[in-house]
Short mmCIF file of C-alpha atoms and ligand atoms in Angstrom, two decimals:
data_model
loop_
_atom_site.label_atom_id
_atom_site.label_comp_id
_atom_site.label_asym_id
_atom_site.label_seq_id
_atom_site.Cartn_x
_atom_site.Cartn_y
_atom_site.Cartn_z
CA UNK A 1200 14.74 7.57 19.72
CA UNK A 1201 11.28 8.90 18.85
CA UNK A 1202 8.49 6.69 17.54
CA UNK A 1203 4.72 6.31 17.21
CA UNK A 1204 3.95 3.24 19.27
CA UNK A 1205 0.89 0.97 19.26
CA UNK A 1206 0.04 -0.32 22.74
CA UNK A 1207 -3.42 -1.73 22.01
CA UNK A 1208 -6.84 -0.73 20.65
CA UNK A 1209 -7.28 3.05 20.87
CA UNK A 1210 -3.89 3.42 22.55
CA UNK A 1211 -1.38 4.98 20.17
CA UNK A 1212 1.42 7.07 21.68
CA UNK A 1213 4.22 9.32 20.49
CA UNK A 1214 7.29 8.54 22.56
CA UNK A 1215 10.82 9.90 22.71
CA UNK A 1216 12.40 7.04 24.62
CA UNK A 1217 11.82 4.12 22.23
CA UNK A 1218 14.87 1.79 22.42
CA UNK A 1219 17.27 2.24 19.47
CA UNK A 1220 16.96 -0.70 17.06
CA UNK A 1221 20.06 -2.82 16.52
CA UNK A 1222 21.10 -5.32 13.88
CA UNK A 1223 20.69 -8.70 15.57
CA UNK A 1224 21.02 -11.02 12.58
CA UNK A 1225 23.69 -10.90 9.83
CA UNK A 1226 20.96 -10.62 7.13
CA UNK A 1227 19.68 -7.32 8.52
CA UNK A 1228 20.09 -3.66 7.65
CA UNK A 1229 19.55 -0.56 9.79
CA UNK A 1230 17.59 2.20 8.05
CA UNK A 1231 17.47 5.91 8.90
CA UNK A 1232 13.85 6.76 8.06
CA UNK A 1233 13.07 9.83 5.95
CA UNK A 1234 9.36 9.33 5.28
CA UNK A 1235 6.73 6.81 6.32
CA UNK A 1236 3.22 7.01 4.87
CA UNK A 1237 0.04 6.09 6.72
CA UNK A 1238 -3.12 4.66 5.17
CA UNK A 1239 -6.66 3.48 5.83
CA UNK A 1240 -5.34 0.15 7.13
CA UNK A 1241 -3.41 1.99 9.87
CA UNK A 1242 -6.44 4.08 10.80
CA UNK A 1243 -8.65 1.00 11.07
CA UNK A 1244 -6.04 -0.86 13.10
CA UNK A 1245 -5.72 1.89 15.69
CA UNK A 1246 -9.41 1.61 16.63
CA UNK A 1247 -10.04 -2.08 15.85
CA UNK A 1248 -10.95 -4.05 18.97
CA UNK A 1249 -9.98 -6.83 18.67
CA UNK A 1250 -7.17 -5.69 16.36
CA UNK A 1251 -7.03 -6.92 12.75
CA UNK A 1252 -3.25 -7.40 12.62
CA UNK A 1253 -1.64 -6.88 16.03
CA UNK A 1254 -2.05 -9.73 18.46
CA UNK A 1255 -4.42 -9.24 21.35
CA UNK A 1256 -3.15 -8.47 24.84
CA UNK A 1257 -0.49 -10.95 25.85
CA UNK A 1258 -0.32 -12.71 22.46
CA UNK A 1259 2.68 -12.50 20.18
CA UNK A 1260 3.16 -12.83 16.42
CA UNK A 1261 3.95 -16.53 15.73
CA UNK A 1262 6.49 -15.70 13.01
CA UNK A 1263 8.49 -13.12 14.97
CA UNK A 1264 7.51 -13.72 18.58
CA UNK A 1265 7.06 -9.94 18.99
CA UNK A 1266 4.14 -8.28 20.73
CA UNK A 1267 2.99 -4.71 21.45
CA UNK A 1268 4.14 -2.14 22.29
CA UNK A 1269 5.54 -1.87 18.74
CA UNK A 1270 6.09 1.07 16.37
CA UNK A 1271 3.58 1.33 13.54
CA UNK A 1272 4.42 2.30 9.93
CA UNK A 1273 4.67 0.09 6.84
CA UNK A 1274 5.19 2.58 3.95
CA UNK A 1275 8.85 3.31 4.56
CA UNK A 1276 11.62 5.11 2.66
CA UNK A 1277 15.04 5.97 4.06
CA UNK A 1278 18.80 5.53 3.92
CA UNK A 1279 20.80 2.46 4.96
CA UNK A 1280 23.20 3.36 7.78
CA UNK A 1281 24.51 -0.09 8.78
CA UNK A 1282 24.47 -3.59 7.26
CA UNK A 1283 24.87 -7.06 8.78
CA UNK A 1284 27.73 -9.42 7.91
CA UNK A 1285 25.79 -11.44 5.29
CA UNK A 1286 24.45 -8.43 3.38
CA UNK A 1287 26.00 -7.94 -0.05
CA UNK A 1288 23.36 -6.36 -2.29
CA UNK A 1289 22.57 -3.32 -0.12
CA UNK A 1290 25.24 -0.97 1.17
CA UNK A 1291 25.57 1.92 3.60
CA UNK A 1292 24.31 5.11 1.95
CA UNK A 1293 21.80 3.36 -0.33
CA UNK A 1294 18.31 4.80 -0.48
CA UNK A 1295 15.77 2.04 0.08
CA UNK A 1296 12.04 1.35 0.23
CA UNK A 1297 10.76 -1.48 2.35
CA UNK A 1298 8.63 -4.47 1.42
CA UNK A 1299 6.90 -4.79 4.81
CA UNK A 1300 5.57 -8.33 4.38
CA UNK A 1301 7.39 -10.73 6.69
CA UNK A 1302 7.13 -14.35 5.62
CA UNK A 1303 8.63 -17.79 6.28
CA UNK A 1304 12.18 -16.79 5.31
CA UNK A 1305 12.16 -14.26 8.17
CA UNK A 1306 11.58 -16.71 10.98
CA UNK A 1307 15.30 -17.37 11.46
CA UNK A 1308 15.87 -13.69 12.29
CA UNK A 1309 13.72 -13.85 15.38
CA UNK A 1310 14.85 -15.69 18.52
CA UNK A 1311 11.29 -15.92 19.79
CA UNK A 1312 9.72 -17.29 16.60
CA UNK A 1313 7.51 -20.30 17.31
CA UNK A 1314 8.01 -21.48 13.72
CA UNK A 1315 11.80 -21.88 13.66
CA UNK A 1316 11.70 -25.66 13.40
CA UNK A 1317 9.07 -25.70 10.64
CA UNK A 1318 9.88 -25.75 6.96
CA UNK A 1319 8.75 -22.87 4.76
CA UNK A 1320 5.07 -23.00 3.77
CA UNK A 1321 4.04 -24.31 0.36
CA UNK A 1322 3.33 -20.80 -0.96
CA UNK A 1323 6.78 -19.49 0.03
CA UNK A 1324 8.38 -22.55 -1.57
CA UNK A 1325 6.63 -21.50 -4.80
CA UNK A 1326 7.86 -17.90 -4.43
CA UNK A 1327 4.36 -16.65 -3.57
CA UNK A 1328 5.53 -14.83 -0.44
CA UNK A 1329 2.57 -12.42 -0.70
CA UNK A 1330 0.19 -15.23 0.25
CA UNK A 1331 2.50 -16.93 2.78
CA UNK A 1332 0.51 -18.86 5.39
CA UNK A 1333 2.58 -17.21 8.12
CA UNK A 1334 2.65 -13.72 6.64
CA UNK A 1335 2.50 -10.75 8.93
CA UNK A 1336 3.38 -7.12 8.36
CA UNK A 1337 6.15 -4.89 9.61
CA UNK A 1338 4.55 -1.94 11.39
CA UNK A 1339 1.32 -3.90 11.89
CA UNK A 1340 2.39 -6.32 14.59
CA UNK A 1341 5.19 -8.42 13.08
CA UNK A 1342 7.98 -6.15 14.28
CA UNK A 1343 8.67 -2.46 14.87
CA UNK A 1344 7.71 -0.36 11.84
CA UNK A 1345 8.98 2.82 10.24
CA UNK A 1346 7.15 5.47 12.26
CA UNK A 1347 10.41 6.02 14.11
CA UNK A 1348 13.83 7.60 13.64
CA UNK A 1349 15.32 4.25 12.65
CA UNK A 1350 14.25 0.76 11.91
CA UNK A 1351 15.76 -2.69 11.20
CA UNK A 1352 14.69 -5.23 8.60
CA UNK A 1353 16.22 -8.04 6.55
CA UNK A 1354 18.08 -6.94 3.42
CA UNK A 1355 15.62 -9.04 1.37
CA UNK A 1356 12.94 -6.47 2.26
CA UNK A 1357 15.05 -3.43 1.39
CA UNK A 1358 14.72 -2.50 -2.29
CA UNK A 1359 17.39 -0.06 -3.47
CA UNK A 1360 16.01 3.18 -4.94
CA UNK A 1361 17.94 4.90 -7.76
CA UNK A 1362 19.14 8.29 -6.49
CA UNK A 1363 17.24 9.95 -9.36
CA UNK A 1364 13.98 9.13 -7.53
CA UNK A 1365 13.36 11.47 -4.56
CA UNK A 1366 12.70 9.72 -1.23
CA UNK A 1367 9.22 11.24 -0.84
CA UNK A 1368 8.26 9.65 -4.17
CA UNK A 1369 9.91 6.38 -3.13
CA UNK A 1370 7.74 6.37 0.00
CA UNK A 1371 4.76 5.82 -2.34
CA UNK A 1372 6.23 2.54 -3.60
CA UNK A 1373 4.41 0.38 -1.03
CA UNK A 1374 0.86 1.59 -1.78
CA UNK A 1375 1.72 1.56 -5.50
CA UNK A 1376 3.06 -2.01 -5.20
CA UNK A 1377 -0.41 -3.19 -4.12
CA UNK A 1378 -1.81 -1.89 -7.40
CA UNK A 1379 1.21 -2.85 -9.49
CA UNK A 1380 0.81 -6.45 -8.31
CA UNK A 1381 -2.88 -6.48 -9.28
CA UNK A 1382 -2.19 -5.11 -12.76
CA UNK A 1383 0.81 -7.41 -13.25
CA UNK A 1384 -0.94 -10.65 -12.30
CA UNK A 1385 -4.02 -9.69 -14.36
CA UNK A 1386 -1.79 -10.22 -17.40
CA UNK A 1387 -2.54 -6.66 -18.51
CA UNK A 1388 -1.59 -6.06 -22.15
CA UNK A 1389 -0.22 -2.75 -23.42
CA UNK A 1390 -2.90 -0.67 -25.15
CA UNK A 1391 -5.79 -2.33 -23.27
CA UNK A 1392 -8.65 -0.46 -21.60
CA UNK A 1393 -9.49 -0.46 -17.90
CA UNK A 1394 -12.19 0.53 -15.44
CA UNK A 1395 -11.33 1.34 -11.81
CA UNK A 1396 -14.14 1.25 -9.29
CA UNK A 1397 -13.37 3.50 -6.33
CA UNK A 1398 -11.15 6.60 -6.32
CA UNK A 1399 -9.56 6.21 -2.87
CA UNK A 1400 -5.81 5.77 -2.43
CA UNK A 1401 -5.72 2.26 -3.93
CA UNK A 1402 -7.97 3.22 -6.85
CA UNK A 1403 -5.73 6.20 -7.62
CA UNK A 1404 -2.56 4.07 -7.33
CA UNK A 1405 -4.10 1.60 -9.74
CA UNK A 1406 -4.71 4.39 -12.26
CA UNK A 1407 -1.03 5.40 -12.06
CA UNK A 1408 0.13 1.79 -12.43
CA UNK A 1409 -2.18 1.21 -15.40
CA UNK A 1410 -0.51 4.10 -17.20
CA UNK A 1411 2.81 2.52 -16.13
CA UNK A 1412 1.63 -0.58 -18.02
CA UNK A 1413 0.66 1.68 -20.97
CA UNK A 1414 -3.12 1.43 -20.75
CA UNK A 1415 -4.82 3.24 -23.63
CA UNK A 1416 -8.01 4.31 -21.85
CA UNK A 1417 -8.82 4.40 -18.12
CA UNK A 1418 -12.19 5.24 -16.55
CA UNK A 1419 -12.73 5.68 -12.80
CA UNK A 1420 -16.21 5.26 -11.30
CA UNK A 1421 -16.47 7.19 -8.03
CA UNK A 1422 -19.41 9.04 -6.45
CA UNK A 1423 -17.29 11.52 -4.43
CA UNK A 1424 -16.58 14.66 -6.48
CA UNK A 1425 -13.22 15.37 -4.89
CA UNK A 1426 -11.98 11.81 -5.41
CA UNK A 1427 -13.27 11.81 -8.99
CA UNK A 1428 -11.35 15.02 -9.66
CA UNK A 1429 -8.21 13.40 -8.23
CA UNK A 1430 -8.67 10.50 -10.67
CA UNK A 1431 -9.11 12.95 -13.55
CA UNK A 1432 -5.90 14.78 -12.59
CA UNK A 1433 -4.08 11.46 -12.97
CA UNK A 1434 -5.41 11.05 -16.51
CA UNK A 1435 -8.52 8.90 -15.97
CA UNK A 1436 -12.02 9.74 -17.21
CA UNK A 1437 -14.23 10.29 -14.15
CA UNK A 1438 -17.73 8.79 -13.92
CA UNK A 1439 -20.29 9.51 -11.22
CA UNK A 1440 -22.48 6.40 -10.77
CA UNK A 1441 -25.06 8.43 -8.85
CA UNK A 1442 -25.52 10.91 -11.70
CA UNK A 1443 -27.39 8.62 -14.11
CA UNK A 1444 -31.12 7.97 -14.09
CA UNK A 1445 -31.01 4.50 -15.63
CA UNK A 1446 -28.53 1.66 -15.27
CA UNK A 1447 -25.05 3.00 -14.37
CA UNK A 1448 -23.41 -0.15 -15.75
CA UNK A 1449 -24.91 0.48 -19.20
CA UNK A 1450 -23.60 4.06 -19.06
CA UNK A 1451 -20.17 2.86 -17.96
CA UNK A 1452 -19.94 0.38 -20.83
CA UNK A 1453 -20.66 3.26 -23.21
CA UNK A 1454 -17.51 4.96 -21.89
CA UNK A 1455 -15.34 2.12 -23.21
CA UNK A 1456 -13.96 2.79 -26.72
CA UNK A 1457 -15.99 -0.06 -28.27
CA UNK A 1458 -19.09 0.64 -26.20
CA UNK A 1459 -19.07 -3.04 -25.18
CA UNK A 1460 -17.13 -2.87 -21.93
CA UNK A 1461 -13.56 -2.82 -20.66
CA UNK A 1462 -10.72 -5.30 -21.17
CA UNK A 1463 -9.88 -5.15 -17.45
CA UNK A 1464 -11.90 -3.98 -14.45
CA UNK A 1465 -10.57 -3.48 -10.91
CA UNK A 1466 -12.79 -3.38 -7.83
CA UNK A 1467 -11.03 -1.13 -5.30
CA UNK A 1468 -14.13 -0.66 -3.12
CA UNK A 1469 -15.31 -4.06 -1.92
CA UNK A 1470 -19.11 -3.77 -1.98
CA UNK A 1471 -21.64 -6.08 -3.62
CA UNK A 1472 -22.65 -3.30 -6.00
CA UNK A 1473 -19.06 -2.48 -6.96
CA UNK A 1474 -18.08 -6.09 -7.65
CA UNK A 1475 -21.27 -6.57 -9.70
CA UNK A 1476 -20.39 -3.42 -11.63
CA UNK A 1477 -16.85 -4.71 -12.22
CA UNK A 1478 -18.24 -7.99 -13.58
CA UNK A 1479 -20.95 -6.47 -15.78
CA UNK A 1480 -18.83 -3.61 -17.13
CA UNK A 1481 -16.06 -5.98 -18.28
CA UNK A 1482 -16.12 -6.89 -21.97
CA UNK A 1483 -16.69 -10.49 -23.04
CA UNK A 1484 -13.51 -12.43 -22.26
CA UNK A 1485 -12.43 -9.52 -20.05
CA UNK A 1486 -10.67 -9.82 -16.69
CA UNK A 1487 -12.20 -8.72 -13.39
CA UNK A 1488 -9.75 -8.18 -10.51
CA UNK A 1489 -10.73 -7.73 -6.88
CA UNK A 1490 -8.13 -5.68 -4.98
CA UNK A 1491 -10.45 -4.67 -2.14
CA UNK A 1492 -10.28 -6.35 1.26
CA UNK A 1493 -13.81 -7.41 2.19
CA UNK A 1494 -15.64 -7.90 5.45
CA UNK A 1495 -16.80 -11.39 6.35
CA UNK A 1496 -20.37 -11.21 5.01
CA UNK A 1497 -20.98 -13.18 1.79
CA UNK A 1498 -22.68 -11.49 -1.18
CA UNK A 1499 -24.97 -12.60 -3.99
CA UNK A 1500 -23.05 -13.80 -7.04
CA UNK A 1501 -24.38 -15.63 -10.11
CA UNK A 1502 -21.56 -17.64 -11.73
CA UNK A 1503 -23.23 -17.44 -15.16
CA UNK A 1504 -22.53 -13.67 -15.26
CA UNK A 1505 -18.90 -14.71 -15.61
CA UNK A 1506 -19.30 -18.04 -17.41
CA UNK A 1507 -21.60 -17.12 -20.28
CA UNK A 1508 -19.24 -14.32 -21.40
CA UNK A 1509 -16.06 -16.23 -20.52
CA UNK A 1510 -14.93 -13.48 -18.18
CA UNK A 1511 -12.08 -14.13 -15.76
CA UNK A 1512 -12.61 -13.25 -12.10
CA UNK A 1513 -9.53 -13.12 -9.89
CA UNK A 1514 -8.18 -11.68 -6.66
CA UNK A 1515 -4.93 -9.87 -5.92
CA UNK A 1516 -3.25 -9.87 -2.52
CA UNK A 1517 -0.43 -7.60 -1.36
CA UNK A 1518 2.83 -7.67 -3.33
CA UNK A 1519 6.20 -9.31 -3.66
CA UNK A 1520 9.64 -7.74 -3.95
CA UNK A 1521 9.23 -7.92 -7.75
CA UNK A 1522 6.37 -5.41 -7.54
CA UNK A 1523 8.49 -2.87 -5.64
CA UNK A 1524 11.19 -3.26 -8.28
CA UNK A 1525 8.55 -2.85 -10.99
CA UNK A 1526 7.21 0.37 -9.47
CA UNK A 1527 10.73 1.82 -9.11
CA UNK A 1528 11.51 0.84 -12.73
CA UNK A 1529 8.35 2.65 -13.87
CA UNK A 1530 9.50 5.80 -12.04
CA UNK A 1531 13.05 5.51 -13.38
CA UNK A 1532 11.81 5.10 -16.99
CA UNK A 1533 9.21 7.85 -16.59
CA UNK A 1534 6.32 5.44 -17.25
CA UNK A 1535 4.91 6.67 -13.94
CA UNK A 1536 5.36 10.41 -13.88
CA UNK A 1537 7.02 11.83 -10.73
CA UNK A 1538 4.89 14.95 -10.77
CA UNK A 1539 1.64 13.02 -11.07
CA UNK A 1540 2.74 10.75 -8.22
CA UNK A 1541 3.75 13.71 -6.07
CA UNK A 1542 0.11 14.89 -6.20
CA UNK A 1543 -0.64 11.90 -3.99
CA UNK A 1544 1.26 13.52 -1.15
CA UNK A 1545 -1.37 15.81 0.32
CA UNK A 1546 0.22 16.35 3.75
CA UNK A 1547 3.64 15.98 5.37
CA UNK A 1548 3.87 16.09 9.16
CA UNK A 1549 6.57 15.40 11.76
CA UNK A 1550 6.62 12.27 13.91
CA UNK A 1551 6.16 14.53 16.91
CA UNK A 1552 2.82 15.78 15.57
CA UNK A 1553 2.08 12.58 13.67
CA UNK A 1554 -0.85 11.36 15.76
CA UNK A 1555 -2.85 14.58 15.68
CA UNK A 1556 -1.58 16.03 12.39
CA UNK A 1557 -1.32 12.65 10.64
CA UNK A 1558 -3.59 9.87 11.93
CA UNK A 1559 -6.39 12.10 13.21
CA UNK A 1560 -6.16 14.52 10.31
CA UNK A 1561 -6.38 11.71 7.74
CA UNK A 1562 -9.32 10.19 9.64
CA UNK A 1563 -11.18 13.52 9.53
CA UNK A 1564 -10.35 14.37 5.90
CA UNK A 1565 -10.67 11.02 4.15
CA UNK A 1566 -12.07 12.42 0.91
CA UNK A 1567 -9.64 15.27 0.36
CA UNK A 1568 -6.49 13.60 1.70
CA UNK A 1569 -4.76 10.96 -0.39
CA UNK A 1570 -1.39 10.28 1.23
CA UNK A 1571 -0.10 11.62 4.53
CA UNK A 1572 3.66 11.18 4.96
CA UNK A 1573 5.16 11.32 8.44
CA UNK A 1574 8.82 12.26 8.81
CA UNK A 1575 11.19 12.10 11.78
CA UNK A 1576 12.55 15.29 10.16
CA UNK A 1577 16.16 14.52 10.97
CA UNK A 1578 17.37 15.83 7.59
CA UNK A 1579 15.24 18.91 6.93
CA UNK A 1580 12.41 16.92 5.30
CA UNK A 1581 9.68 19.30 6.50
CA UNK A 1582 11.40 22.38 5.12
CA UNK A 1583 12.02 20.56 1.82
CA UNK A 1584 8.42 19.29 1.59
CA UNK A 1585 7.09 22.86 1.74
CA UNK A 1586 8.05 23.17 -1.91
CA UNK A 1587 5.44 20.65 -3.08
CA UNK A 1588 2.73 20.10 -0.47
CA UNK A 1589 0.97 21.20 2.69
CA UNK A 1590 2.98 20.94 5.90
CA UNK A 1591 0.85 20.29 8.94
CA UNK A 1592 2.78 22.50 11.34
CA UNK A 1593 4.64 25.75 11.69
CA UNK A 1594 8.32 25.48 10.95
ZN1 ZN B 765 -0.67 1.16 3.84
ZN1 ZN B 766 5.43 -18.91 3.97
#
């Protein structure tokens, strides 16, 4: 079959002779992929040396025992075409999206796992699979991902999509689940106000999820005009922090309905200045959530900025199956609007042209592109996608 295969840093290849995946454990399902999104994490991984997720030359993932070459792709939507003997809650013909986080429960599926004899980690025992000590990611080194014609995972990672939700929308469930998790664990209350810092893909997903949680007022602080306009199209009020002469935080607070700051703030950028803004623009007793993944350098932080106003500062990491179900429920109920979500899909490209027309195109158009979906195009997906977005090839 065809696939986009990671061999090592700066060595990504489109291949037509990737071995067909097979169900090897009775908990598994075989998925015929329709769409697989790519994101900034994929772009960084392709050039990272040493890699952030894949194991370095010769090393294998401790949980799965797998090592490159492996297909990339972790934002996967498709149709189940075969199920293992133990699978009861997913059936052939179901549309599914994939929770790509592999965690302790997966170790039994892999003959080469070095963890088979160990008991599940403390976090998994508490149901916190998103912060599993052994977590790795499908499509980022744990096992073959969804940038391929087909792919195999455990049924526990396949979340059934109601047929009323188109598969290209379902392919957005993984990036949306990152944001949904952050909003959910913040304890967000209906009718509250929120500030998003950063209008990239995660910032925009967070805006959509906040409306899914019935936020009353959402502001997005973002210096890039094109990203700010994207945020405004999703219903947020755009703010350009470089446009003010004085203190941008004071101006931001004025954009909250009370003028005293926001109930919830979300840092989707990961810079000292953006976290400081998130802290200072939160109202007294407000909640500050860091979604961004940071580099290793520490920053200046004065605990009294949080303490004297009894603000809550917390972090959010990945997602659990519950977040995928939550996102799909929001779509099914109309709390996240299909048409607004579809605006995320700025390009659709075939697997065959996926490296140049997908990875390289996204790298070179980071501001204007939001979500690039790659399709094996085995069911006319490119022709269909012409009706709502830009297709990166002649068909
Ligand atoms: Zn991603
Ligand atoms: Zn675990």
